[in-house]
Amino acid sequence: MSAANQLAALIANMFATGLLDDQFQQLQMLQDPSAPNFVSEVVTLFCQDGERIIGELAKQLDKPSVDFDRVDAFVHQLKGSSASVGALKVKNTCIQFCELCQQKSKDGCLKTLETVRINFYELRGKFQTMLQLERQVNGFPPNN
Amino acid sequence: MAAAEARGREFPVGMKVLVVDDDPTCLLVLKRMLLDCRYDVTTCPQATRALTMLRENRRGFDVIISDVHMPDMDGFRLLELVGLEMDLPVIMMSADSRTDIVMKGIKHGACDYLIKPVRMEELKNIWQHVVRKKINENKDHEHSGSLDDTDRNRPTNNDNEYASSANDGGDGSWKSQKKKREKEDDETDLENGDPSSTSKKPRVVWSVELHQQFVNAVNHLGIDKAVPKKILELMNVPGLTRENVASHLQKFRLYLKRIAQHHAGIPHPFVAPASSAKVAPLGGLEFQALAASGQIPPQALAALQDELLGRPTSSLALPGRDQSSLRLAAIKGNKPHGEREITFGQPIYKCQNNTYGAFSQSSPAVGGLPSFAAWPNNKLGMTDSPSTLGNVGNSQNSNMLLHELQQQPDTLLSGTLHNIDVKPSGVVMPSQSLNAFPASEGISPNQNPLIIPSQSPSFLASIPPSMKHEPLLGSPSPSTSLLGGLDMVNQASTSQPLISSHGANLPGLKNRSSNAMPSPGISNFQSGNIPYVVNQNAIGVSSRPPGVLKTESTDSLSRSYGYIGGNTSVDSGLLSSQSKNPQYGLLRSQNDVSGSWSPSQDFDSFGNSLGQGHPGSTSSNFQSSTLGKLPDQGRGRNHGFVGKGTCIPSRFAVDEVESPTNNLSHSIGNSGDIVNPDIFGFSGQM
């Protein structure tokens, strides 16, 4: 199967499994000759930033006395960025996370953080594959 | 939408949008979308840097889109500041769709609130907000001042707003927005519009001469009886409308009120303290107006002063004195955002050179002599009646202050008043160099211990030859401290000094970002932060040894901070000169002479607060040095405020008083300047 086909199949699959929503399509539509790498840029940025935020969340929740406001702020940030790229599953988990922050439940937050982490890494894996395939489609050898 | 107008017909194509969001992903997506809408997009990941950019280039943007949750500054805070200082439409944005947060955004004046993910369709429509705001402004402006009662209402209104804001940050915010609007209206009156400009509303430039005529008319009628109509008749200036006068009168009243309050607040030998100790910063408006074009002839000033002096605070026919007290109170402390309340500081003033920030502090002491003269061009925070005291008569204020400090007989004071020259340029100082204040001599009329003429060339240039004493301006050498070693900052805007010296702990002191330091800093301080004193321009710093404030300040700076012996009320308001200066036509010195510092609102309180609340900075430092400290950029710029001549009340405390470049580098983005985000009063708490 050609890289292009693989790419298309991958993306379709991500939509089908609820990893992505139509916001991602909006991003795809925004890509044009004037911004040929837009999608890959956004995706890369999201992957990097998301990881950072999750790290921050873990740190915050690791404290003996958790500052839920800060946790909330980070969660909202993750929510915002995942919403902006169309990362549906991650976004939904963030929404749950927010609820637990409001309740100031450390346990609940920790659990949800785990879920977020899992979902995020799942998505990130697929994004990375996507980026690789895209490079191939564009004539570059696959990255590692 | 200057930019839009310039571009002409194609609007909204090319509309200038500034996007502020700490989330890089969102920033990128939004940028792409906005570009697709054919807007002109600038992105900024840091709110503080964005604020600097805005302050530097007020007209460079048509609309702001800002995230709510940001690490260096609360989005609502940015919203307020932008609204107050620049009056640009701000659209909030967040993944947080909770109703209470959205409500908060609306209350703080957001034009709109978008929930992430933001869709293209929503962005395509944002131009409506720009247009709508313009239309509303025009409408308000046209209606402004149409009736006397409107004017009457305004001060009250404003006061109420201040008060309310003070008491209730959240709810008050919308009022402040309203007030902002009114202010905007007022300002438009004063805005300098080219005679040939095609603006719809002719703007009156309140030049010194014009203002003097105004003051004469008011004096003639008696402040109590001065109604716009009669003033207009007396002035007999062709082309001047009743509305212009009404609006100017309102500002003037605010100014007087403020002065009065200063009197009241300060145990001034000359003035029996009547009202609350807190002095509300005089609306820089008055100052600005006064200083608008430069200097006010001494006689006008004297006359004014006489009038003011002659009346005890209570007697000043200023409406709502209580309100002003309220305001002061509000400003002083409760509001985290100082800017709005402006008690001293009026909203962030952009002072070009806050060099004079130094004097603001003393202003309270001055007993509110309306030193109209003192407004140097800069937009000393006067935009909104910033520490008018500070500005106006810096000389007066300083003199007063000195007097107070030195416990000079009243005569000195009155003597000074008359002699105060209005000096253009933000430096409040009367022509005197700092040296003029030898303690032994008391305060000479033109000496403004507090005010240290910045060396900025512009300032110097503006110093009238009539200055009696050797001009402080430009005297690099540190002036001998007036009060017990207060050094006036000769250099450029000082303001920062207070704060910066401490290693930038002082909130808002950072001058660097000059823009960043809005006078609010002063107000913010109320909450325990650095009091106004901090205001970038370190005005009226207490007698602490100078140089404390600025950590980086150059030698000159450190030396020159003058303090006021005892009270260090820094008027942050004074420092910021710019923020709405343009409207008043304040003299803007090139080098950003810092505009007016709002006289530290509460002179006393600052002094006290200085000692305390400054985050990390020892208030004492402020006091002493700030007075005169003008950030020394060599240009006499007030670091306290914004580098480029925008003085931002020390709230934003730029840490470096002097930046190598004249333009206070608004290195907000690097947040290097911001030592303590809390200074801004933002820390997310409104």
PDB file of N, CA and C in Angstrom, chain A residues 23 26-27 30 32 34-35 38 41-42 45-46 49 72 76-77 79-81 83-85 102, chain B residues 22-26 28-29 32-33 36 67 69 94-98 116-121:
ATOM      1  N   GLN A  23     -12.625  19.052  13.919  1.00  0.00           N
ATOM      2  CA  GLN A  23     -11.681  20.154  14.010  1.00  0.00           C
ATOM      3  C   GLN A  23     -10.419  19.817  13.231  1.00  0.00           C
ATOM      4  N   GLN A  26     -10.834  20.680   9.823  1.00  0.00           N
ATOM      5  CA  GLN A  26     -10.656  22.123   9.605  1.00  0.00           C
ATOM      6  C   GLN A  26      -9.175  22.435   9.398  1.00  0.00           C
ATOM      7  N   LEU A  27      -8.373  21.754  10.183  1.00  0.00           N
ATOM      8  CA  LEU A  27      -6.941  21.996  10.044  1.00  0.00           C
ATOM      9  C   LEU A  27      -6.463  21.543   8.674  1.00  0.00           C
ATOM     10  N   LEU A  30      -7.177  24.016   6.244  1.00  0.00           N
ATOM     11  CA  LEU A  30      -6.386  25.232   6.338  1.00  0.00           C
ATOM     12  C   LEU A  30      -5.038  25.084   5.643  1.00  0.00           C
ATOM     13  N   ASP A  32      -2.705  24.774   2.835  1.00  0.00           N
ATOM     14  CA  ASP A  32      -2.773  25.098   1.414  1.00  0.00           C
ATOM     15  C   ASP A  32      -1.374  25.491   0.974  1.00  0.00           C
ATOM     16  N   SER A  34       0.075  28.067   0.659  1.00  0.00           N
ATOM     17  CA  SER A  34       0.754  29.102   1.437  1.00  0.00           C
ATOM     18  C   SER A  34       1.196  28.573   2.794  1.00  0.00           C
ATOM     19  N   ALA A  35       0.660  27.467   3.196  1.00  0.00           N
ATOM     20  CA  ALA A  35       1.051  26.854   4.465  1.00  0.00           C
ATOM     21  C   ALA A  35       1.085  25.349   4.255  1.00  0.00           C
ATOM     22  N   PHE A  38       1.320  22.988   7.425  1.00  0.00           N
ATOM     23  CA  PHE A  38       0.535  23.440   8.559  1.00  0.00           C
ATOM     24  C   PHE A  38       0.133  22.299   9.483  1.00  0.00           C
ATOM     25  N   GLU A  41       2.933  20.802  11.385  1.00  0.00           N
ATOM     26  CA  GLU A  41       3.423  21.720  12.414  1.00  0.00           C
ATOM     27  C   GLU A  41       2.532  21.692  13.638  1.00  0.00           C
ATOM     28  N   VAL A  42       1.288  21.783  13.381  1.00  0.00           N
ATOM     29  CA  VAL A  42       0.353  21.814  14.510  1.00  0.00           C
ATOM     30  C   VAL A  42       0.425  20.508  15.296  1.00  0.00           C
ATOM     31  N   LEU A  45       3.555  20.322  17.312  1.00  0.00           N
ATOM     32  CA  LEU A  45       3.484  21.236  18.440  1.00  0.00           C
ATOM     33  C   LEU A  45       2.604  20.659  19.546  1.00  0.00           C
ATOM     34  N   PHE A  46       1.526  20.108  19.126  1.00  0.00           N
ATOM     35  CA  PHE A  46       0.608  19.540  20.090  1.00  0.00           C
ATOM     36  C   PHE A  46       1.257  18.395  20.849  1.00  0.00           C
ATOM     37  N   ASP A  49       3.816  19.888  23.280  1.00  0.00           N
ATOM     38  CA  ASP A  49       3.224  20.662  24.356  1.00  0.00           C
ATOM     39  C   ASP A  49       2.381  19.792  25.278  1.00  0.00           C
ATOM     40  N   ASP A  72      -6.076  22.812  37.519  1.00  0.00           N
ATOM     41  CA  ASP A  72      -7.177  23.174  36.634  1.00  0.00           C
ATOM     42  C   ASP A  72      -6.677  23.985  35.450  1.00  0.00           C
ATOM     43  N   HIS A  76      -7.005  22.883  31.637  1.00  0.00           N
ATOM     44  CA  HIS A  76      -7.675  23.696  30.630  1.00  0.00           C
ATOM     45  C   HIS A  76      -6.780  23.968  29.443  1.00  0.00           C
ATOM     46  N   GLN A  77      -5.542  24.086  29.734  1.00  0.00           N
ATOM     47  CA  GLN A  77      -4.658  24.329  28.612  1.00  0.00           C
ATOM     48  C   GLN A  77      -4.606  23.103  27.698  1.00  0.00           C
ATOM     49  N   LYS A  79      -6.832  20.933  27.443  1.00  0.00           N
ATOM     50  CA  LYS A  79      -8.143  20.847  26.813  1.00  0.00           C
ATOM     51  C   LYS A  79      -8.187  21.764  25.602  1.00  0.00           C
ATOM     52  N   GLY A  80      -7.669  22.945  25.789  1.00  0.00           N
ATOM     53  CA  GLY A  80      -7.673  23.900  24.699  1.00  0.00           C
ATOM     54  C   GLY A  80      -6.859  23.437  23.516  1.00  0.00           C
ATOM     55  N   SER A  81      -5.682  22.940  23.796  1.00  0.00           N
ATOM     56  CA  SER A  81      -4.868  22.544  22.651  1.00  0.00           C
ATOM     57  C   SER A  81      -5.413  21.282  21.990  1.00  0.00           C
ATOM     58  N   ALA A  83      -8.469  20.462  21.870  1.00  0.00           N
ATOM     59  CA  ALA A  83      -9.643  20.892  21.115  1.00  0.00           C
ATOM     60  C   ALA A  83      -9.216  21.553  19.815  1.00  0.00           C
ATOM     61  N   SER A  84      -8.139  22.299  19.891  1.00  0.00           N
ATOM     62  CA  SER A  84      -7.711  23.019  18.695  1.00  0.00           C
ATOM     63  C   SER A  84      -7.182  22.110  17.613  1.00  0.00           C
ATOM     64  N   VAL A  85      -6.644  20.959  17.985  1.00  0.00           N
ATOM     65  CA  VAL A  85      -6.176  20.064  16.934  1.00  0.00           C
ATOM     66  C   VAL A  85      -7.213  19.011  16.585  1.00  0.00           C
ATOM     67  N   GLN A 102     -12.527  20.361  40.100  1.00  0.00           N
ATOM     68  CA  GLN A 102     -13.529  21.142  40.821  1.00  0.00           C
ATOM     69  C   GLN A 102     -13.861  20.474  42.143  1.00  0.00           C
TER      70      GLN A 102
ATOM     71  N   ASP B  22      -0.835  31.326  25.618  1.00  0.00           N
ATOM     72  CA  ASP B  22       0.406  30.646  25.968  1.00  0.00           C
ATOM     73  C   ASP B  22       0.466  29.251  25.351  1.00  0.00           C
ATOM     74  N   ASP B  23      -0.605  28.811  24.810  1.00  0.00           N
ATOM     75  CA  ASP B  23      -0.621  27.496  24.182  1.00  0.00           C
ATOM     76  C   ASP B  23      -0.144  27.627  22.745  1.00  0.00           C
ATOM     77  N   PRO B  24       0.996  27.079  22.448  1.00  0.00           N
ATOM     78  CA  PRO B  24       1.538  27.276  21.103  1.00  0.00           C
ATOM     79  C   PRO B  24       0.690  26.627  20.015  1.00  0.00           C
ATOM     80  N   THR B  25       0.076  25.523  20.392  1.00  0.00           N
ATOM     81  CA  THR B  25      -0.766  24.854  19.401  1.00  0.00           C
ATOM     82  C   THR B  25      -1.921  25.763  18.986  1.00  0.00           C
ATOM     83  N   CYS B  26      -2.589  26.263  19.975  1.00  0.00           N
ATOM     84  CA  CYS B  26      -3.722  27.142  19.673  1.00  0.00           C
ATOM     85  C   CYS B  26      -3.267  28.365  18.909  1.00  0.00           C
ATOM     86  N   LEU B  28      -0.855  28.683  16.942  1.00  0.00           N
ATOM     87  CA  LEU B  28      -0.575  28.373  15.548  1.00  0.00           C
ATOM     88  C   LEU B  28      -1.862  28.182  14.754  1.00  0.00           C
ATOM     89  N   VAL B  29      -2.766  27.473  15.333  1.00  0.00           N
ATOM     90  CA  VAL B  29      -4.015  27.221  14.625  1.00  0.00           C
ATOM     91  C   VAL B  29      -4.767  28.523  14.386  1.00  0.00           C
ATOM     92  N   ARG B  32      -3.227  30.644  11.708  1.00  0.00           N
ATOM     93  CA  ARG B  32      -3.524  30.140  10.379  1.00  0.00           C
ATOM     94  C   ARG B  32      -4.933  30.526   9.967  1.00  0.00           C
ATOM     95  N   MET B  33      -5.828  30.356  10.899  1.00  0.00           N
ATOM     96  CA  MET B  33      -7.212  30.680  10.579  1.00  0.00           C
ATOM     97  C   MET B  33      -7.388  32.163  10.280  1.00  0.00           C
ATOM     98  N   ASP B  36      -6.153  33.072   7.101  1.00  0.00           N
ATOM     99  CA  ASP B  36      -7.088  32.659   6.078  1.00  0.00           C
ATOM    100  C   ASP B  36      -8.240  33.638   5.930  1.00  0.00           C
ATOM    101  N   ASP B  67      -6.295  34.561  25.398  1.00  0.00           N
ATOM    102  CA  ASP B  67      -6.690  33.401  26.170  1.00  0.00           C
ATOM    103  C   ASP B  67      -6.971  33.841  27.599  1.00  0.00           C
ATOM    104  N   HIS B  69      -6.563  31.706  30.485  1.00  0.00           N
ATOM    105  CA  HIS B  69      -5.602  31.175  31.443  1.00  0.00           C
ATOM    106  C   HIS B  69      -4.194  31.274  30.894  1.00  0.00           C
ATOM    107  N   SER B  94     -11.168  30.643  25.356  1.00  0.00           N
ATOM    108  CA  SER B  94     -10.722  29.623  26.292  1.00  0.00           C
ATOM    109  C   SER B  94     -11.389  28.302  26.003  1.00  0.00           C
ATOM    110  N   ALA B  95     -10.761  27.291  26.504  1.00  0.00           N
ATOM    111  CA  ALA B  95     -11.410  25.990  26.429  1.00  0.00           C
ATOM    112  C   ALA B  95     -12.430  25.888  27.558  1.00  0.00           C
ATOM    113  N   ASP B  96     -12.316  26.821  28.446  1.00  0.00           N
ATOM    114  CA  ASP B  96     -13.196  26.832  29.607  1.00  0.00           C
ATOM    115  C   ASP B  96     -14.510  27.491  29.244  1.00  0.00           C
ATOM    116  N   SER B  97     -15.518  26.712  29.240  1.00  0.00           N
ATOM    117  CA  SER B  97     -16.798  27.259  28.828  1.00  0.00           C
ATOM    118  C   SER B  97     -17.755  27.444  29.986  1.00  0.00           C
ATOM    119  N   ARG B  98     -17.243  27.372  31.169  1.00  0.00           N
ATOM    120  CA  ARG B  98     -18.131  27.520  32.308  1.00  0.00           C
ATOM    121  C   ARG B  98     -18.761  28.905  32.287  1.00  0.00           C
ATOM    122  N   LYS B 116     -12.840  27.395  22.797  1.00  0.00           N
ATOM    123  CA  LYS B 116     -11.999  26.593  21.931  1.00  0.00           C
ATOM    124  C   LYS B 116     -12.654  25.236  21.728  1.00  0.00           C
ATOM    125  N   PRO B 117     -12.517  24.648  20.602  1.00  0.00           N
ATOM    126  CA  PRO B 117     -11.766  25.127  19.454  1.00  0.00           C
ATOM    127  C   PRO B 117     -12.530  26.214  18.709  1.00  0.00           C
ATOM    128  N   VAL B 118     -11.796  27.241  18.386  1.00  0.00           N
ATOM    129  CA  VAL B 118     -12.435  28.348  17.699  1.00  0.00           C
ATOM    130  C   VAL B 118     -12.592  27.987  16.232  1.00  0.00           C
ATOM    131  N   ARG B 119     -13.725  28.272  15.735  1.00  0.00           N
ATOM    132  CA  ARG B 119     -13.974  27.909  14.351  1.00  0.00           C
ATOM    133  C   ARG B 119     -13.745  29.091  13.430  1.00  0.00           C
ATOM    134  N   MET B 120     -13.564  28.751  12.227  1.00  0.00           N
ATOM    135  CA  MET B 120     -13.324  29.790  11.239  1.00  0.00           C
ATOM    136  C   MET B 120     -14.467  30.795  11.186  1.00  0.00           C
ATOM    137  N   GLU B 121     -15.648  30.270  11.236  1.00  0.00           N
ATOM    138  CA  GLU B 121     -16.803  31.173  11.094  1.00  0.00           C
ATOM    139  C   GLU B 121     -16.778  32.239  12.180  1.00  0.00           C
TER     140      GLU B 121
END
